[in-house]
mmCIF file of C-alpha atoms and ligand atoms in Angstrom:
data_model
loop_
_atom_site.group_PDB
_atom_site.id
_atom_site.type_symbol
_atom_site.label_atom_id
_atom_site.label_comp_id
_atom_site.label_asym_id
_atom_site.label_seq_id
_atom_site.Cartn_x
_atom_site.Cartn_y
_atom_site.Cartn_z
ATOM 1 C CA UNK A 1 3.602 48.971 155.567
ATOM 2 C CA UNK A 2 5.864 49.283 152.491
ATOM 3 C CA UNK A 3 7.718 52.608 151.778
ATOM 4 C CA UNK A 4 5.954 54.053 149.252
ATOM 5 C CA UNK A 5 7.837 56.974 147.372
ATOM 6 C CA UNK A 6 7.586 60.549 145.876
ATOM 7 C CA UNK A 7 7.335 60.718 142.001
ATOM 8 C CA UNK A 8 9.409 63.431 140.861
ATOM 9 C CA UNK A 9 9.375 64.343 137.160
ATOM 10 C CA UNK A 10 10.677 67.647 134.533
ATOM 11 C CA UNK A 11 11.455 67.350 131.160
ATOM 12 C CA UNK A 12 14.834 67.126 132.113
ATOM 13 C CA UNK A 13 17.344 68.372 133.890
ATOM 14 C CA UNK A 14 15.129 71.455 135.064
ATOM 15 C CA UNK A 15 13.159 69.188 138.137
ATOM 16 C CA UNK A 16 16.917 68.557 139.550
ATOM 17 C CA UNK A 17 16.490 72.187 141.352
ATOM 18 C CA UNK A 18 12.915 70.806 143.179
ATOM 19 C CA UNK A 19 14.205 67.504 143.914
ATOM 20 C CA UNK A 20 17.369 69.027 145.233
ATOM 21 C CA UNK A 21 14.617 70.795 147.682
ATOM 22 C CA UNK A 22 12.586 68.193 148.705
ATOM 23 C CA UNK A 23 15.924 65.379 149.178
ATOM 24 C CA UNK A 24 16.979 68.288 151.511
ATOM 25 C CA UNK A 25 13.688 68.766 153.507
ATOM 26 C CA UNK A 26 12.368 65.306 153.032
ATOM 27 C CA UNK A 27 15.961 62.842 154.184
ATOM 28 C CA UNK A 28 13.664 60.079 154.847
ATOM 29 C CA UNK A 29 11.425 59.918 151.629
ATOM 30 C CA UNK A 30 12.208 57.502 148.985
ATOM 31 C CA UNK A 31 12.840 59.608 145.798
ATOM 32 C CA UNK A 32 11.947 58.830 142.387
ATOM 33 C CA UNK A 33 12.967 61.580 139.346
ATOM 34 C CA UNK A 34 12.288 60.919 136.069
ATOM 35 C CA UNK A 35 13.670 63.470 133.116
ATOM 36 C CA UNK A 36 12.218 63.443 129.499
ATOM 37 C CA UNK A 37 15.397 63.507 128.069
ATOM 38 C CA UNK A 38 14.034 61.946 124.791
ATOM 39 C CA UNK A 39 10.984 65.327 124.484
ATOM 40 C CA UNK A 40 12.663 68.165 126.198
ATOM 41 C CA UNK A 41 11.616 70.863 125.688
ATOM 42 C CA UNK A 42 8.197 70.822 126.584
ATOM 43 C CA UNK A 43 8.017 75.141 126.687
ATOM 44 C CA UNK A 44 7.663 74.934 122.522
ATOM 45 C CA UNK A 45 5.480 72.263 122.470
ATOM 46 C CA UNK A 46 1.569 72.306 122.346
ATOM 47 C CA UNK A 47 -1.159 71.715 125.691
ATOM 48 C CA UNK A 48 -2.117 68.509 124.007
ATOM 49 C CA UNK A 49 1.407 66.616 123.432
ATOM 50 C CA UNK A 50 2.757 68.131 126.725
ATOM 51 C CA UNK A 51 -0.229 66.526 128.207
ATOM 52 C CA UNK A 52 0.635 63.392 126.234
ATOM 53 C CA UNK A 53 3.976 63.284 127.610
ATOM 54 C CA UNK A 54 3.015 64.097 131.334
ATOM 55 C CA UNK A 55 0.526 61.676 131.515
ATOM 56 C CA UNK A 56 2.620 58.789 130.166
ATOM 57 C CA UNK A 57 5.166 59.697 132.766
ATOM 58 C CA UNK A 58 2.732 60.004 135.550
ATOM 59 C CA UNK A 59 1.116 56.394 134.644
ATOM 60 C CA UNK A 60 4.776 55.005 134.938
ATOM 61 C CA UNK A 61 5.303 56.910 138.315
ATOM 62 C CA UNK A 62 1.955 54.792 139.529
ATOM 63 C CA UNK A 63 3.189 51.904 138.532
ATOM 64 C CA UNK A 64 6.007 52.129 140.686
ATOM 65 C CA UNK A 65 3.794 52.901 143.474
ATOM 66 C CA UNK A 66 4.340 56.630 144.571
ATOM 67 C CA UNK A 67 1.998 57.846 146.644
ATOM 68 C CA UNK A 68 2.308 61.671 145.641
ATOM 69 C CA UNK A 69 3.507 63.079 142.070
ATOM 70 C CA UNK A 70 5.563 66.366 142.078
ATOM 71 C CA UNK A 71 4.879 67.835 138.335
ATOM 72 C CA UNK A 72 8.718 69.767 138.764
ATOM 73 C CA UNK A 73 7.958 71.631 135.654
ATOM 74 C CA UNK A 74 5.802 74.269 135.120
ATOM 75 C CA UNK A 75 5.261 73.753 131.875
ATOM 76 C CA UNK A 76 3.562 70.535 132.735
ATOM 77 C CA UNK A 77 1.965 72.734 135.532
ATOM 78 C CA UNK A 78 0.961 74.580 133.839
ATOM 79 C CA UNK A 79 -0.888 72.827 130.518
ATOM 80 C CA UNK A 80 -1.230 69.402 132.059
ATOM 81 C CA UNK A 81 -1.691 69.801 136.312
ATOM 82 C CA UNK A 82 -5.849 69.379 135.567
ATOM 83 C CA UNK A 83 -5.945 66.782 133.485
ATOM 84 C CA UNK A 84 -2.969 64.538 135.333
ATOM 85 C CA UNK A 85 -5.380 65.134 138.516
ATOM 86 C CA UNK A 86 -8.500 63.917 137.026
ATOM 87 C CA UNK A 87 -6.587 60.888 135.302
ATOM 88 C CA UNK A 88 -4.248 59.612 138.422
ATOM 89 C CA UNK A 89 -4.764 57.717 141.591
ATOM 90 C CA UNK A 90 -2.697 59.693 143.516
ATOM 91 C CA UNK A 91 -2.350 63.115 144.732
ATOM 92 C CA UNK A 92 -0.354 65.448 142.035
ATOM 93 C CA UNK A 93 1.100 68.703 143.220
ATOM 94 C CA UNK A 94 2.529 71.725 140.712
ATOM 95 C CA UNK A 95 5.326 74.163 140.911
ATOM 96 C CA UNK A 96 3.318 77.851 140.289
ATOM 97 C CA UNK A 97 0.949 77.996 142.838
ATOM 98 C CA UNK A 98 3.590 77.723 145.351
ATOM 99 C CA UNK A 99 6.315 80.217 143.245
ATOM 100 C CA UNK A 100 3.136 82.659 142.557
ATOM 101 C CA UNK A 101 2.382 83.036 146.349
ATOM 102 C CA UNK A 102 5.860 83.083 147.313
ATOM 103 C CA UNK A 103 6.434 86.384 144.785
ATOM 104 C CA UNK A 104 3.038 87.706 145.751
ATOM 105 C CA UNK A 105 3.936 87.996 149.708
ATOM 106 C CA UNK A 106 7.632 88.946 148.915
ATOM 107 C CA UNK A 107 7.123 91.864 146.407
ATOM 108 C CA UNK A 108 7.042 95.589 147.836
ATOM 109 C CA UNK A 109 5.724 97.388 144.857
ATOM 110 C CA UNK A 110 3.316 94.613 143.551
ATOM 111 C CA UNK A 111 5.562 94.836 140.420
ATOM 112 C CA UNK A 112 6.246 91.451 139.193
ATOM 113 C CA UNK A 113 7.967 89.627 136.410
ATOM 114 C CA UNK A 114 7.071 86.104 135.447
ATOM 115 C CA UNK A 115 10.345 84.446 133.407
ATOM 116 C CA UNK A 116 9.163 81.436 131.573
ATOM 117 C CA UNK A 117 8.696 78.697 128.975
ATOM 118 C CA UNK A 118 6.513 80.259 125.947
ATOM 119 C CA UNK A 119 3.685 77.775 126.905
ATOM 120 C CA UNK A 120 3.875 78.342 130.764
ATOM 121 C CA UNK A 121 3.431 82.377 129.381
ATOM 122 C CA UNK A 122 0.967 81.606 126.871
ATOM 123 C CA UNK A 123 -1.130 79.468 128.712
ATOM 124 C CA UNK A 124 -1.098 82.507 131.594
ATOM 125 C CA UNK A 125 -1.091 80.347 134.643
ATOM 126 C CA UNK A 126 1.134 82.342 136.881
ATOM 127 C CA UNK A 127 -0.616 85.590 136.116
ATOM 128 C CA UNK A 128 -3.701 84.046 137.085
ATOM 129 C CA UNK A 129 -2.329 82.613 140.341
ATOM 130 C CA UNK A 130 -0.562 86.102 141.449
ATOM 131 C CA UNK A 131 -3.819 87.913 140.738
ATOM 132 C CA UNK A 132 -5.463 85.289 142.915
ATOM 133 C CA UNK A 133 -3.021 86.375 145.785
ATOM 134 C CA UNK A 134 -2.442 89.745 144.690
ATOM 135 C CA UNK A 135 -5.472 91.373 142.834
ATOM 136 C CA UNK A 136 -3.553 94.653 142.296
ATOM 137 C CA UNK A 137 -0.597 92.764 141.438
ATOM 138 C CA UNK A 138 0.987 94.319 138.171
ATOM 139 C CA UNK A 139 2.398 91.390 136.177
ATOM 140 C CA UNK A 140 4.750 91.074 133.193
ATOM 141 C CA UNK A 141 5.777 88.331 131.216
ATOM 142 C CA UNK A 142 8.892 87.322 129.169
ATOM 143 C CA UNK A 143 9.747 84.110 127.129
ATOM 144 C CA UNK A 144 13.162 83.056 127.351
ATOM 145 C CA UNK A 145 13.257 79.860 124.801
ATOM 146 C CA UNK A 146 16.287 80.161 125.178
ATOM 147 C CA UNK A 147 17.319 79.787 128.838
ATOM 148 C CA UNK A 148 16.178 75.286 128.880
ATOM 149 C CA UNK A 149 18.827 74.861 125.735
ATOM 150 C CA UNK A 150 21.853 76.592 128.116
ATOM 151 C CA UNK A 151 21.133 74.586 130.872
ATOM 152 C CA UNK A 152 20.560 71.419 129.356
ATOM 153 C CA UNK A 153 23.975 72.136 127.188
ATOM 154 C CA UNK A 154 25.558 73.062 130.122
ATOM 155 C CA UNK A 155 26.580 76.694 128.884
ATOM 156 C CA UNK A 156 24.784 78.729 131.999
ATOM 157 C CA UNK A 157 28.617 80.242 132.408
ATOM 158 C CA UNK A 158 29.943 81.499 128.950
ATOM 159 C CA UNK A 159 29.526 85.318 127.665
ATOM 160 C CA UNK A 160 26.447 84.172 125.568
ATOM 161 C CA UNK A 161 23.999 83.406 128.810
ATOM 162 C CA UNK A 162 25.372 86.324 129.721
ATOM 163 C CA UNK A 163 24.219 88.406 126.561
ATOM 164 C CA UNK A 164 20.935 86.441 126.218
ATOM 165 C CA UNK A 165 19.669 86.625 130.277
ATOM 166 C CA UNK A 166 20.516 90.757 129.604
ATOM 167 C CA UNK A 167 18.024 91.070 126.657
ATOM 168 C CA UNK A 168 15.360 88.711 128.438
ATOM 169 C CA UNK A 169 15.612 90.719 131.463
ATOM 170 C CA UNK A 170 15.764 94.167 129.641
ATOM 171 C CA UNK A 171 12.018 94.792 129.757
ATOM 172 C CA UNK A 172 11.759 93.482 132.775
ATOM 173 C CA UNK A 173 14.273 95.684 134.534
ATOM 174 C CA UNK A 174 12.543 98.955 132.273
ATOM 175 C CA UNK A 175 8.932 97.615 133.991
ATOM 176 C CA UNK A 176 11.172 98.167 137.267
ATOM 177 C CA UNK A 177 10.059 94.948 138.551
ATOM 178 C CA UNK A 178 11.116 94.490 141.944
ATOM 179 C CA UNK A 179 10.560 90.897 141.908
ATOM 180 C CA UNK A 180 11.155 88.274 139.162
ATOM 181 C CA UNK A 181 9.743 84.555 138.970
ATOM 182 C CA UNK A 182 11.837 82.241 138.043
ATOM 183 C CA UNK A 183 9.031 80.344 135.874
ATOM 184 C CA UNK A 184 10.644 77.237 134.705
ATOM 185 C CA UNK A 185 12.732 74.608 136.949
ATOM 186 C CA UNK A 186 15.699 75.310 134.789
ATOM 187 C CA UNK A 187 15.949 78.695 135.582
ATOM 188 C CA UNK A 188 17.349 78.589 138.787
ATOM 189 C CA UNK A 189 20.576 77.320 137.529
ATOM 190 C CA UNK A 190 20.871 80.804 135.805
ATOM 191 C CA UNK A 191 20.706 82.562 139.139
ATOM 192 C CA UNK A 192 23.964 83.841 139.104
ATOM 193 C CA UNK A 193 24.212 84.952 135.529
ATOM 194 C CA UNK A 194 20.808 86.947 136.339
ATOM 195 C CA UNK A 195 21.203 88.014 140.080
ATOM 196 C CA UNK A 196 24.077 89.990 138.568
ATOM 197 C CA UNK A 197 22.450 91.764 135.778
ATOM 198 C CA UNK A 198 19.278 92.374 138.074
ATOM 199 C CA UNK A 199 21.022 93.892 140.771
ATOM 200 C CA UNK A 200 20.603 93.787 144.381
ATOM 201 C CA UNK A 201 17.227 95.591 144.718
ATOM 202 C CA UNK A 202 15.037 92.838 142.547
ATOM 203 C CA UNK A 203 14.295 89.880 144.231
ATOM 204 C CA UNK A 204 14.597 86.436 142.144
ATOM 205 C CA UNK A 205 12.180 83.929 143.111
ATOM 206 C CA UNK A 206 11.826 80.326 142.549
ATOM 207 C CA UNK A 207 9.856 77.830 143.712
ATOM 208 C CA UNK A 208 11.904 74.953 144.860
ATOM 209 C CA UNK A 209 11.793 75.447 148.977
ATOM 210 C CA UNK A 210 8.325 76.350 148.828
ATOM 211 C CA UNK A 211 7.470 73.417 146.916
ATOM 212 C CA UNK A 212 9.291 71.298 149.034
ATOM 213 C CA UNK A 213 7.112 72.666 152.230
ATOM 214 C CA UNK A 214 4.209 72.199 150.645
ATOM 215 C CA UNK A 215 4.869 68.952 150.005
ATOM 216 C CA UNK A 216 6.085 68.161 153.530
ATOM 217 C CA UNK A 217 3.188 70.136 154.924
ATOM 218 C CA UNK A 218 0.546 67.685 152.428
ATOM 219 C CA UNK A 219 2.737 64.524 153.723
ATOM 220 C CA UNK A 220 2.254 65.725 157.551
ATOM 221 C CA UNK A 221 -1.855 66.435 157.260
ATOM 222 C CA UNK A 222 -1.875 62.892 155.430
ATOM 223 C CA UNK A 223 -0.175 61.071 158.339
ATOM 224 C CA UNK A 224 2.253 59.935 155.346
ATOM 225 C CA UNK A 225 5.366 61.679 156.025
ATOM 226 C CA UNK A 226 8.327 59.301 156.526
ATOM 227 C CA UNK A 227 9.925 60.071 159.533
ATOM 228 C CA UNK A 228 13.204 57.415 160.077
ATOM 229 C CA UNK A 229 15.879 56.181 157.609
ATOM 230 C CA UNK A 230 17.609 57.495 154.798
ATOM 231 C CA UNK A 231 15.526 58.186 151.809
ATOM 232 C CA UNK A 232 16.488 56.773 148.529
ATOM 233 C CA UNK A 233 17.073 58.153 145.046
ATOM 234 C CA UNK A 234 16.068 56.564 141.695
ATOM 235 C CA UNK A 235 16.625 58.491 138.753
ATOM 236 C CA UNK A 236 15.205 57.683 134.857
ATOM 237 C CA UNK A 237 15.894 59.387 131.781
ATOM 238 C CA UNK A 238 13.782 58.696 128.679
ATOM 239 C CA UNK A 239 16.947 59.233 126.308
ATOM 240 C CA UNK A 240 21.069 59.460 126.640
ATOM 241 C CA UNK A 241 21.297 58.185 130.639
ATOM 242 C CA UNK A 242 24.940 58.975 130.690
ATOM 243 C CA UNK A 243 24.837 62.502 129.352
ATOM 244 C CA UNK A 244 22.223 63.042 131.568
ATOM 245 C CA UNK A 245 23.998 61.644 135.026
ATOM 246 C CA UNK A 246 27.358 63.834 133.373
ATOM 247 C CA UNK A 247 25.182 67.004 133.038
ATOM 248 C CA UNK A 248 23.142 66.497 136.554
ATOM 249 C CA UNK A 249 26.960 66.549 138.248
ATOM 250 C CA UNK A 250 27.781 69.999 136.422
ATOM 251 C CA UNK A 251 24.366 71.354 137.869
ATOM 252 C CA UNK A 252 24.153 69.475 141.429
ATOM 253 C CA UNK A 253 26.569 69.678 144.332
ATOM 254 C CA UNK A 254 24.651 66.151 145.313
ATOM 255 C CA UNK A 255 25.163 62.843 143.590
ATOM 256 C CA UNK A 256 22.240 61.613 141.969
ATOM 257 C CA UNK A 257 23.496 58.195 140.911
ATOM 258 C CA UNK A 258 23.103 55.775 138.334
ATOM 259 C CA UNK A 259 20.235 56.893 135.707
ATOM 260 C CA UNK A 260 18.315 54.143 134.573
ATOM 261 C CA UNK A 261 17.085 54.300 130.654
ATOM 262 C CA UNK A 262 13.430 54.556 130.336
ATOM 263 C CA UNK A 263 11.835 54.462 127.275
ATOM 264 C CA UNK A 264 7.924 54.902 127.629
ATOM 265 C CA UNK A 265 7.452 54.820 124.042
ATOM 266 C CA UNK A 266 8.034 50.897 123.449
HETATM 267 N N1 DGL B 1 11.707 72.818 133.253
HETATM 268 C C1 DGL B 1 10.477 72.976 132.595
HETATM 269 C C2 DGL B 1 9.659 74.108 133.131
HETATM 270 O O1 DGL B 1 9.723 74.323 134.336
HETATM 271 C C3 DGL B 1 10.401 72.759 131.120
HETATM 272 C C4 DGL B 1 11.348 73.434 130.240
HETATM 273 C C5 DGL B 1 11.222 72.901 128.843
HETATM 274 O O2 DGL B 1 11.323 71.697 128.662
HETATM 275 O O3 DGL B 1 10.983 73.708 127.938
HETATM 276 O O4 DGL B 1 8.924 74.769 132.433
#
């Protein structure tokens, strides 16, 4: 039977952190990432046109015959996970149900701070999975619109992240959080800028590993985990391949390749 692959796809740079995850957990699966390079960012855009865009990009993913889709954005997760299961053929797994279990077994004090997109906080999807979890969970939320634009600039290590991850997390750290969710696939390239001004005693969570066993876990009860071989890595961009292969290298110790220009629009 023919290797069929993982579809892997973020807005942009953001799903780098999951597939990072699963390329490590998974060595034999056949990779494919795609990055919506030409709509990023999907946290200030509505349900319907982040819907739009995730469905256009998991119809392409079919078409190259995946046999699983990994929505490695939780804005997508969160405003599109429903309807991208009711329209494809294939199984589609999200990023918060995983990160929202994760922070409800980790946190002590039941204190917990969701960091994400505005739409992944409007839209309320990680408060509803922690309370799911963790009914006396006490949950805050902060935006941080402006956390995707650093990473996908490449500015995660000048004096401004510095200044802007300290006001996001200001509230947080007053709420005394003891743990805080990384809500958005970019984030976790921020993790040292924010580690630093959280301190030692709150935990930062994200959901890359856990994703990456769950997917393992789904491939295993399916009898479709891949189990010889080295896995392969395709990568698409919808806009500016280059910049994005340049930026990937600044954010990934692994090489991800040549990026392929995909334009689902024409
Ligand atoms: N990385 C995405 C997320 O996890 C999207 C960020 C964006 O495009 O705004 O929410």
């Amino acid at each position: 039977m023919k290797k069929q692959a993982i579809g892997v796809f973020d807005s942009g740079l953001g799903g780098l952190t999951i597939l990072s995850a699963l390329r490590r957990q998974l060595p034999h699966e056949d990779l494919i990432y795609f990055g919506d390079t030409a709509n990023v960012p999907y946290g200030s855009k509505s349900k319907e046109t982040v819907t739009r865009f995730s469905l256009d990009i998991a119809r392409f993913l079919e078409k190259q015959g995946v046999k699983l889709i990994v929505v490695a954005c939780n804005t997508a997760s969160a405003l599109a996970l429903a309807q991208l299961r009711k329209v494809c053929k294939v199984p589609v797994m999200g990023v918060i149900e995983p990160g929202a279990a994760k922070a409800a077994k980790v946190s002590k004090t039941g204190k917990i701070a969701v960091l994400g997109t505005e739409a992944t906080v409007r839209s309320k999807a990680y408060v509803k999975a922690l309370l799911k979890k963790r009914p006396t969970a006490n949950i805050i939320q902060q935006p941080c619109p402006l956390f995707v634009p650093l990473v996908e600039e490449n500015w995660t290590r000048t004096r401004a992240a510095r200044e802007i991850a300290a006001s996001y997390l200001k509230p947080v750290l007053k709420a005394k959080a003891d743990t805080v969710i990384l809500g958005c696939t970019h984030y976790p390239v921020l993790k040292p800028v924010l580690s630093k001004i959280a301190g030692p005693r709150v935990q930062l969570v994200d959901s890359a590993d856990t994703v990456a066993q769950a997917v393992s876990a789904f491939l295993q009860q399916h009898k479709q985990q891949e189990t010889t071989g080295k896995g392969t890595l395709t990568v698409y961009a919808s806009d500016d391949p280059h910049r994005f292969k340049r930026l990937a290298a600044c954010l990934l110790s692994d090489p991800i390749g040549k990026v392929h220009l995909k334009n689902l629009t024409k």
